């Protein structure tokens, strides 16, 4: 069954792919060959029609929303009679492991930075706020990686709160998919961007899903526009396995890789291993903690086979 069947129709305007694509008509934005090459650098599998049909209308919608927010800021300035600090517009991107959150985030980062009103667009992933591997082991959470309790939510909320307060420099820890751990002694710095995109499976989670000591505020309190990237679980599992098979010949062959031993696996062994990780960790996390947050999003992007977006749902 398509997961879209479970979404509350009264909450969203639904656009089929072609209807959505037509909403870019008035976008004065065209992509040069260099821009396209940059997008290909993000993910060579991304098709040009996906960019023009889905991401350009989306960048137009986001640009309009950023503009509306900036106008409200001007009204507030006039009312208060002083100039407040520059506060970034915050966009969050949620969804399952392997749905394409980071690819979506990087495409949006590239497209949004073309608009002269907001050229500085930074991107943060919440993976950096996973507890370090040793701490996950100490807490017995190795099989619960990605679950709410595996993140240092307090630090994540402090981070986003500092960004929203307009602090001039804020840092976040960095995660490595190769070492499967936080990178020690390295930070990503954020210096008052016009827009911050924050991507992670937990960005729509609220108090009900989180440990008691981190119940309020939560990430979504600081977010201006939230996106959920959605797909049927059968596809997600397949995309997870495909990515795992690619990693086997790429990242896992690095001797520092946590999964280096998997690089010796044949196709069947690697497929079985990935399917097992999906069935025991990422699949249950999707059902228990990620999918229930979907209807909190302002926009839901629904993908079909080959990562083609077939429906877009926009909150009324
Ligand atoms: N639009 C797309 N077109 C084709 N492949 C994609 C697209 N988005 C993601 N992928 C592929 O799907 C897999 C998961 O994408 P990724 O962005 O790493 O997901 P996430 O950040 O949600 O875990 C990767 O192998 C990636 O190359
Ligand atoms: C780090 C993650 C929790 C987040 O994943 P992402 O959405 O960035 O792909 C995930 O990649 C993960 O490590 N899950 C645990 C099981 C596994 O896939 O190894």
mmCIF file of N, CA and C in Angstrom, residues 49-144:
data_model
loop_
_atom_site.group_PDB
_atom_site.id
_atom_site.type_symbol
_atom_site.label_atom_id
_atom_site.label_comp_id
_atom_site.label_asym_id
_atom_site.label_seq_id
_atom_site.Cartn_x
_atom_site.Cartn_y
_atom_site.Cartn_z
ATOM 1 N N UNK A 49 15.341 16.304 -15.332
ATOM 2 C CA UNK A 49 13.893 16.567 -15.219
ATOM 3 C C UNK A 49 13.482 16.661 -13.748
ATOM 4 N N UNK A 50 14.187 15.933 -12.898
ATOM 5 C CA UNK A 50 13.871 16.013 -11.468
ATOM 6 C C UNK A 50 14.177 17.421 -10.950
ATOM 7 N N UNK A 51 15.290 17.963 -11.424
ATOM 8 C CA UNK A 51 15.665 19.317 -10.993
ATOM 9 C C UNK A 51 14.654 20.332 -11.512
ATOM 10 N N UNK A 52 14.328 20.267 -12.806
ATOM 11 C CA UNK A 52 13.441 21.297 -13.366
ATOM 12 C C UNK A 52 11.998 21.110 -12.894
ATOM 13 N N UNK A 53 11.537 19.867 -12.808
ATOM 14 C CA UNK A 53 10.114 19.642 -12.470
ATOM 15 C C UNK A 53 9.831 19.768 -10.982
ATOM 16 N N UNK A 54 10.773 19.367 -10.176
ATOM 17 C CA UNK A 54 10.491 19.298 -8.733
ATOM 18 C C UNK A 54 11.243 20.375 -7.954
ATOM 19 N N UNK A 55 12.539 20.461 -8.182
ATOM 20 C CA UNK A 55 13.341 21.313 -7.291
ATOM 21 C C UNK A 55 13.250 22.798 -7.639
ATOM 22 N N UNK A 56 13.087 23.129 -8.918
ATOM 23 C CA UNK A 56 12.942 24.560 -9.230
ATOM 24 C C UNK A 56 11.639 25.139 -8.665
ATOM 25 N N UNK A 57 10.462 24.476 -8.860
ATOM 26 C CA UNK A 57 9.265 25.013 -8.197
ATOM 27 C C UNK A 57 9.442 25.077 -6.681
ATOM 28 N N UNK A 58 10.116 24.068 -6.125
ATOM 29 C CA UNK A 58 10.318 24.072 -4.670
ATOM 30 C C UNK A 58 11.187 25.247 -4.239
ATOM 31 N N UNK A 59 12.226 25.538 -5.041
ATOM 32 C CA UNK A 59 13.082 26.670 -4.647
ATOM 33 C C UNK A 59 12.300 27.975 -4.762
ATOM 34 N N UNK A 60 11.344 28.036 -5.704
ATOM 35 C CA UNK A 60 10.512 29.243 -5.827
ATOM 36 C C UNK A 60 9.613 29.381 -4.591
ATOM 37 N N UNK A 61 8.991 28.275 -4.190
ATOM 38 C CA UNK A 61 8.125 28.312 -3.002
ATOM 39 C C UNK A 61 8.919 28.754 -1.770
ATOM 40 N N UNK A 62 10.123 28.189 -1.634
ATOM 41 C CA UNK A 62 10.938 28.528 -0.457
ATOM 42 C C UNK A 62 11.369 29.986 -0.515
ATOM 43 N N UNK A 63 11.736 30.452 -1.717
ATOM 44 C CA UNK A 63 12.140 31.851 -1.859
ATOM 45 C C UNK A 63 10.997 32.789 -1.450
ATOM 46 N N UNK A 64 9.765 32.454 -1.845
ATOM 47 C CA UNK A 64 8.610 33.289 -1.466
ATOM 48 C C UNK A 64 8.427 33.288 0.057
ATOM 49 N N UNK A 65 8.622 32.122 0.652
ATOM 50 C CA UNK A 65 8.463 32.035 2.109
ATOM 51 C C UNK A 65 9.563 32.792 2.851
ATOM 52 N N UNK A 66 10.787 32.724 2.336
ATOM 53 C CA UNK A 66 11.881 33.469 2.971
ATOM 54 C C UNK A 66 11.565 34.968 2.876
ATOM 55 N N UNK A 67 11.088 35.397 1.690
ATOM 56 C CA UNK A 67 10.754 36.811 1.480
ATOM 57 C C UNK A 67 9.676 37.270 2.458
ATOM 58 N N UNK A 68 8.646 36.432 2.637
ATOM 59 C CA UNK A 68 7.548 36.794 3.549
ATOM 60 C C UNK A 68 8.082 36.937 4.970
ATOM 61 N N UNK A 69 8.982 36.056 5.338
ATOM 62 C CA UNK A 69 9.563 36.108 6.689
ATOM 63 C C UNK A 69 10.409 37.379 6.858
ATOM 64 N N UNK A 70 11.176 37.692 5.802
ATOM 65 C CA UNK A 70 12.014 38.903 5.881
ATOM 66 C C UNK A 70 11.130 40.143 6.027
ATOM 67 N N UNK A 71 9.980 40.165 5.337
ATOM 68 C CA UNK A 71 9.048 41.300 5.456
ATOM 69 C C UNK A 71 8.519 41.415 6.887
ATOM 70 N N UNK A 72 8.171 40.260 7.459
ATOM 71 C CA UNK A 72 7.667 40.280 8.845
ATOM 72 C C UNK A 72 8.741 40.823 9.778
ATOM 73 N N UNK A 73 10.014 40.468 9.484
ATOM 74 C CA UNK A 73 11.136 40.957 10.294
ATOM 75 C C UNK A 73 11.223 42.474 10.220
ATOM 76 N N UNK A 74 11.004 43.031 9.007
ATOM 77 C CA UNK A 74 11.078 44.485 8.838
ATOM 78 C C UNK A 74 9.976 45.161 9.658
ATOM 79 N N UNK A 75 8.782 44.557 9.629
ATOM 80 C CA UNK A 75 7.659 45.123 10.392
ATOM 81 C C UNK A 75 7.992 45.113 11.883
ATOM 82 N N UNK A 76 8.602 44.021 12.317
ATOM 83 C CA UNK A 76 8.952 43.902 13.746
ATOM 84 C C UNK A 76 10.006 44.949 14.124
ATOM 85 N N UNK A 77 10.987 45.139 13.223
ATOM 86 C CA UNK A 77 12.023 46.167 13.475
ATOM 87 C C UNK A 77 11.389 47.526 13.680
ATOM 88 N N UNK A 78 10.442 47.831 12.778
ATOM 89 C CA UNK A 78 9.830 49.157 12.843
ATOM 90 C C UNK A 78 9.077 49.299 14.165
ATOM 91 N N UNK A 79 8.373 48.249 14.535
ATOM 92 C CA UNK A 79 7.604 48.266 15.776
ATOM 93 C C UNK A 79 8.532 48.441 16.981
ATOM 94 N N UNK A 80 9.633 47.682 16.980
ATOM 95 C CA UNK A 80 10.540 47.714 18.140
ATOM 96 C C UNK A 80 11.475 48.928 18.106
ATOM 97 N N UNK A 81 11.658 49.497 16.923
ATOM 98 C CA UNK A 81 12.497 50.684 16.800
ATOM 99 C C UNK A 81 13.985 50.389 16.910
ATOM 100 N N UNK A 82 14.395 49.159 16.723
ATOM 101 C CA UNK A 82 15.829 48.871 16.672
ATOM 102 C C UNK A 82 16.107 47.738 15.685
ATOM 103 N N UNK A 83 17.373 47.590 15.348
ATOM 104 C CA UNK A 83 17.744 46.572 14.363
ATOM 105 C C UNK A 83 18.106 45.271 15.095
ATOM 106 N N UNK A 84 17.315 44.222 14.933
ATOM 107 C CA UNK A 84 17.648 42.957 15.620
ATOM 108 C C UNK A 84 18.798 42.238 14.918
ATOM 109 N N UNK A 85 19.432 41.271 15.582
ATOM 110 C CA UNK A 85 20.511 40.545 14.897
ATOM 111 C C UNK A 85 19.956 39.782 13.696
ATOM 112 N N UNK A 86 20.863 39.504 12.756
ATOM 113 C CA UNK A 86 20.443 38.733 11.583
ATOM 114 C C UNK A 86 20.093 37.303 12.015
ATOM 115 N N UNK A 87 18.891 36.883 11.710
ATOM 116 C CA UNK A 87 18.475 35.530 12.108
ATOM 117 C C UNK A 87 18.267 34.681 10.856
ATOM 118 N N UNK A 88 18.983 33.573 10.746
ATOM 119 C CA UNK A 88 18.829 32.745 9.538
ATOM 120 C C UNK A 88 17.414 32.164 9.428
ATOM 121 N N UNK A 89 16.986 31.997 8.196
ATOM 122 C CA UNK A 89 15.742 31.258 7.918
ATOM 123 C C UNK A 89 16.129 29.776 7.994
ATOM 124 N N UNK A 90 15.362 28.993 8.731
ATOM 125 C CA UNK A 90 15.775 27.591 8.921
ATOM 126 C C UNK A 90 14.794 26.638 8.217
ATOM 127 N N UNK A 91 15.377 25.786 7.381
ATOM 128 C CA UNK A 91 14.600 24.770 6.653
ATOM 129 C C UNK A 91 15.045 23.400 7.159
ATOM 130 N N UNK A 92 14.093 22.546 7.529
ATOM 131 C CA UNK A 92 14.494 21.202 7.969
ATOM 132 C C UNK A 92 14.054 20.168 6.938
ATOM 133 N N UNK A 93 14.844 19.110 6.841
ATOM 134 C CA UNK A 93 14.516 18.012 5.918
ATOM 135 C C UNK A 93 14.567 16.696 6.687
ATOM 136 N N UNK A 94 13.404 16.046 6.788
ATOM 137 C CA UNK A 94 13.291 14.794 7.551
ATOM 138 C C UNK A 94 12.984 13.647 6.593
ATOM 139 N N UNK A 95 12.980 12.436 7.141
ATOM 140 C CA UNK A 95 12.632 11.255 6.344
ATOM 141 C C UNK A 95 13.487 10.076 6.775
ATOM 142 N N UNK A 96 13.175 8.930 6.220
ATOM 143 C CA UNK A 96 13.875 7.680 6.563
ATOM 144 C C UNK A 96 15.364 7.720 6.205
ATOM 145 N N UNK A 97 16.111 6.826 6.805
ATOM 146 C CA UNK A 97 17.465 6.522 6.324
ATOM 147 C C UNK A 97 17.327 6.101 4.843
ATOM 148 N N UNK A 98 18.212 6.619 3.989
ATOM 149 C CA UNK A 98 18.319 6.235 2.564
ATOM 150 C C UNK A 98 17.202 6.757 1.660
ATOM 151 N N UNK A 99 16.360 7.661 2.165
ATOM 152 C CA UNK A 99 15.309 8.195 1.289
ATOM 153 C C UNK A 99 15.870 9.261 0.338
ATOM 154 N N UNK A 100 17.042 9.827 0.711
ATOM 155 C CA UNK A 100 17.622 10.878 -0.135
ATOM 156 C C UNK A 100 17.584 12.240 0.528
ATOM 157 N N UNK A 101 17.582 12.267 1.851
ATOM 158 C CA UNK A 101 17.561 13.562 2.559
ATOM 159 C C UNK A 101 18.784 14.401 2.222
ATOM 160 N N UNK A 102 19.960 13.774 2.306
ATOM 161 C CA UNK A 102 21.172 14.580 2.116
ATOM 162 C C UNK A 102 21.297 15.013 0.659
ATOM 163 N N UNK A 103 20.868 14.179 -0.281
ATOM 164 C CA UNK A 103 20.897 14.591 -1.687
ATOM 165 C C UNK A 103 19.931 15.757 -1.900
ATOM 166 N N UNK A 104 18.717 15.635 -1.387
ATOM 167 C CA UNK A 104 17.726 16.719 -1.502
ATOM 168 C C UNK A 104 18.269 18.007 -0.885
ATOM 169 N N UNK A 105 18.863 17.873 0.296
ATOM 170 C CA UNK A 105 19.370 19.050 1.003
ATOM 171 C C UNK A 105 20.455 19.744 0.197
ATOM 172 N N UNK A 106 21.322 18.952 -0.435
ATOM 173 C CA UNK A 106 22.434 19.571 -1.168
ATOM 174 C C UNK A 106 21.959 20.211 -2.469
ATOM 175 N N UNK A 107 20.934 19.616 -3.081
ATOM 176 C CA UNK A 107 20.380 20.247 -4.290
ATOM 177 C C UNK A 107 19.720 21.571 -3.909
ATOM 178 N N UNK A 108 18.950 21.561 -2.831
ATOM 179 C CA UNK A 108 18.282 22.800 -2.415
ATOM 180 C C UNK A 108 19.301 23.863 -2.021
ATOM 181 N N UNK A 109 20.362 23.424 -1.350
ATOM 182 C CA UNK A 109 21.404 24.386 -0.969
ATOM 183 C C UNK A 109 21.948 25.073 -2.226
ATOM 184 N N UNK A 110 22.244 24.265 -3.253
ATOM 185 C CA UNK A 110 22.809 24.830 -4.486
ATOM 186 C C UNK A 110 21.806 25.764 -5.166
ATOM 187 N N UNK A 111 20.538 25.338 -5.245
ATOM 188 C CA UNK A 111 19.553 26.166 -5.954
ATOM 189 C C UNK A 111 19.215 27.436 -5.180
ATOM 190 N N UNK A 112 19.043 27.314 -3.874
ATOM 191 C CA UNK A 112 18.645 28.500 -3.091
ATOM 192 C C UNK A 112 19.749 29.557 -3.074
ATOM 193 N N UNK A 113 20.993 29.110 -3.163
ATOM 194 C CA UNK A 113 22.085 30.095 -3.093
ATOM 195 C C UNK A 113 22.179 30.922 -4.386
ATOM 196 N N UNK A 114 21.406 30.530 -5.437
ATOM 197 C CA UNK A 114 21.374 31.344 -6.663
ATOM 198 C C UNK A 114 20.513 32.589 -6.508
ATOM 199 N N UNK A 115 19.640 32.595 -5.522
ATOM 200 C CA UNK A 115 18.745 33.740 -5.384
ATOM 201 C C UNK A 115 19.511 34.870 -4.699
ATOM 202 N N UNK A 116 19.525 36.070 -5.301
ATOM 203 C CA UNK A 116 20.332 37.156 -4.732
ATOM 204 C C UNK A 116 19.883 37.573 -3.333
ATOM 205 N N UNK A 117 18.603 37.302 -2.993
ATOM 206 C CA UNK A 117 18.105 37.710 -1.667
ATOM 207 C C UNK A 117 18.716 36.881 -0.532
ATOM 208 N N UNK A 118 19.202 35.693 -0.843
ATOM 209 C CA UNK A 118 19.750 34.836 0.220
ATOM 210 C C UNK A 118 20.874 33.956 -0.335
ATOM 211 N N UNK A 119 22.013 34.574 -0.649
ATOM 212 C CA UNK A 119 23.098 33.821 -1.278
ATOM 213 C C UNK A 119 23.842 32.851 -0.352
ATOM 214 N N UNK A 120 23.806 33.113 0.958
ATOM 215 C CA UNK A 120 24.627 32.270 1.847
ATOM 216 C C UNK A 120 23.744 31.199 2.490
ATOM 217 N N UNK A 121 23.868 29.982 1.983
ATOM 218 C CA UNK A 121 23.022 28.880 2.463
ATOM 219 C C UNK A 121 23.924 27.796 3.053
ATOM 220 N N UNK A 122 23.806 27.553 4.345
ATOM 221 C CA UNK A 122 24.624 26.519 4.988
ATOM 222 C C UNK A 122 23.800 25.254 5.218
ATOM 223 N N UNK A 123 24.516 24.149 5.341
ATOM 224 C CA UNK A 123 23.844 22.853 5.503
ATOM 225 C C UNK A 123 24.469 22.092 6.673
ATOM 226 N N UNK A 124 23.604 21.611 7.537
ATOM 227 C CA UNK A 124 24.056 20.827 8.689
ATOM 228 C C UNK A 124 23.291 19.512 8.696
ATOM 229 N N UNK A 125 23.993 18.432 9.048
ATOM 230 C CA UNK A 125 23.263 17.171 9.218
ATOM 231 C C UNK A 125 23.267 16.791 10.701
ATOM 232 N N UNK A 126 22.140 16.242 11.149
ATOM 233 C CA UNK A 126 22.051 15.941 12.587
ATOM 234 C C UNK A 126 22.869 14.702 12.968
ATOM 235 N N UNK A 127 23.421 13.983 11.988
ATOM 236 C CA UNK A 127 24.273 12.815 12.304
ATOM 237 C C UNK A 127 25.378 13.176 13.302
ATOM 238 N N UNK A 128 25.887 14.407 13.178
ATOM 239 C CA UNK A 128 26.974 14.852 14.057
ATOM 240 C C UNK A 128 26.573 14.837 15.521
ATOM 241 N N UNK A 129 25.270 14.880 15.778
ATOM 242 C CA UNK A 129 24.796 14.905 17.163
ATOM 243 C C UNK A 129 24.476 13.511 17.695
ATOM 244 N N UNK A 130 24.754 12.473 16.874
ATOM 245 C CA UNK A 130 24.692 11.111 17.438
ATOM 246 C C UNK A 130 25.764 11.034 18.521
ATOM 247 N N UNK A 131 25.501 10.340 19.598
ATOM 248 C CA UNK A 131 26.564 10.166 20.603
ATOM 249 C C UNK A 131 27.750 9.464 19.942
ATOM 250 N N UNK A 132 28.975 9.762 20.395
ATOM 251 C CA UNK A 132 30.136 9.047 19.850
ATOM 252 C C UNK A 132 29.952 7.529 20.038
ATOM 253 N N UNK A 133 30.596 6.775 19.160
ATOM 254 C CA UNK A 133 30.424 5.318 19.147
ATOM 255 C C UNK A 133 30.652 4.694 20.526
ATOM 256 N N UNK A 134 31.717 5.138 21.220
ATOM 257 C CA UNK A 134 32.036 4.554 22.535
ATOM 258 C C UNK A 134 30.886 4.792 23.508
ATOM 259 N N UNK A 135 30.283 5.975 23.431
ATOM 260 C CA UNK A 135 29.168 6.306 24.312
ATOM 261 C C UNK A 135 27.928 5.475 23.953
ATOM 262 N N UNK A 136 27.711 5.277 22.643
ATOM 263 C CA UNK A 136 26.577 4.436 22.220
ATOM 264 C C UNK A 136 26.754 3.022 22.756
ATOM 265 N N UNK A 137 28.022 2.546 22.683
ATOM 266 C CA UNK A 137 28.295 1.185 23.190
ATOM 267 C C UNK A 137 28.044 1.137 24.687
ATOM 268 N N UNK A 138 28.553 2.176 25.401
ATOM 269 C CA UNK A 138 28.410 2.216 26.860
ATOM 270 C C UNK A 138 26.928 2.187 27.264
ATOM 271 N N UNK A 139 26.099 2.868 26.468
ATOM 272 C CA UNK A 139 24.668 2.930 26.780
ATOM 273 C C UNK A 139 23.881 1.751 26.208
ATOM 274 N N UNK A 140 24.583 0.841 25.517
ATOM 275 C CA UNK A 140 23.897 -0.318 24.930
ATOM 276 C C UNK A 140 23.004 0.076 23.757
ATOM 277 N N UNK A 141 23.416 1.105 23.007
ATOM 278 C CA UNK A 141 22.541 1.635 21.950
ATOM 279 C C UNK A 141 23.051 1.360 20.529
ATOM 280 N N UNK A 142 24.010 0.437 20.402
ATOM 281 C CA UNK A 142 24.580 0.215 19.075
ATOM 282 C C UNK A 142 23.530 -0.291 18.077
ATOM 283 N N UNK A 143 22.578 -1.046 18.587
ATOM 284 C CA UNK A 143 21.512 -1.549 17.701
ATOM 285 C C UNK A 143 20.344 -0.566 17.618
ATOM 286 N N UNK A 144 20.514 0.607 18.219
ATOM 287 C CA UNK A 144 19.439 1.619 18.209
ATOM 288 C C UNK A 144 19.958 2.922 17.606
#
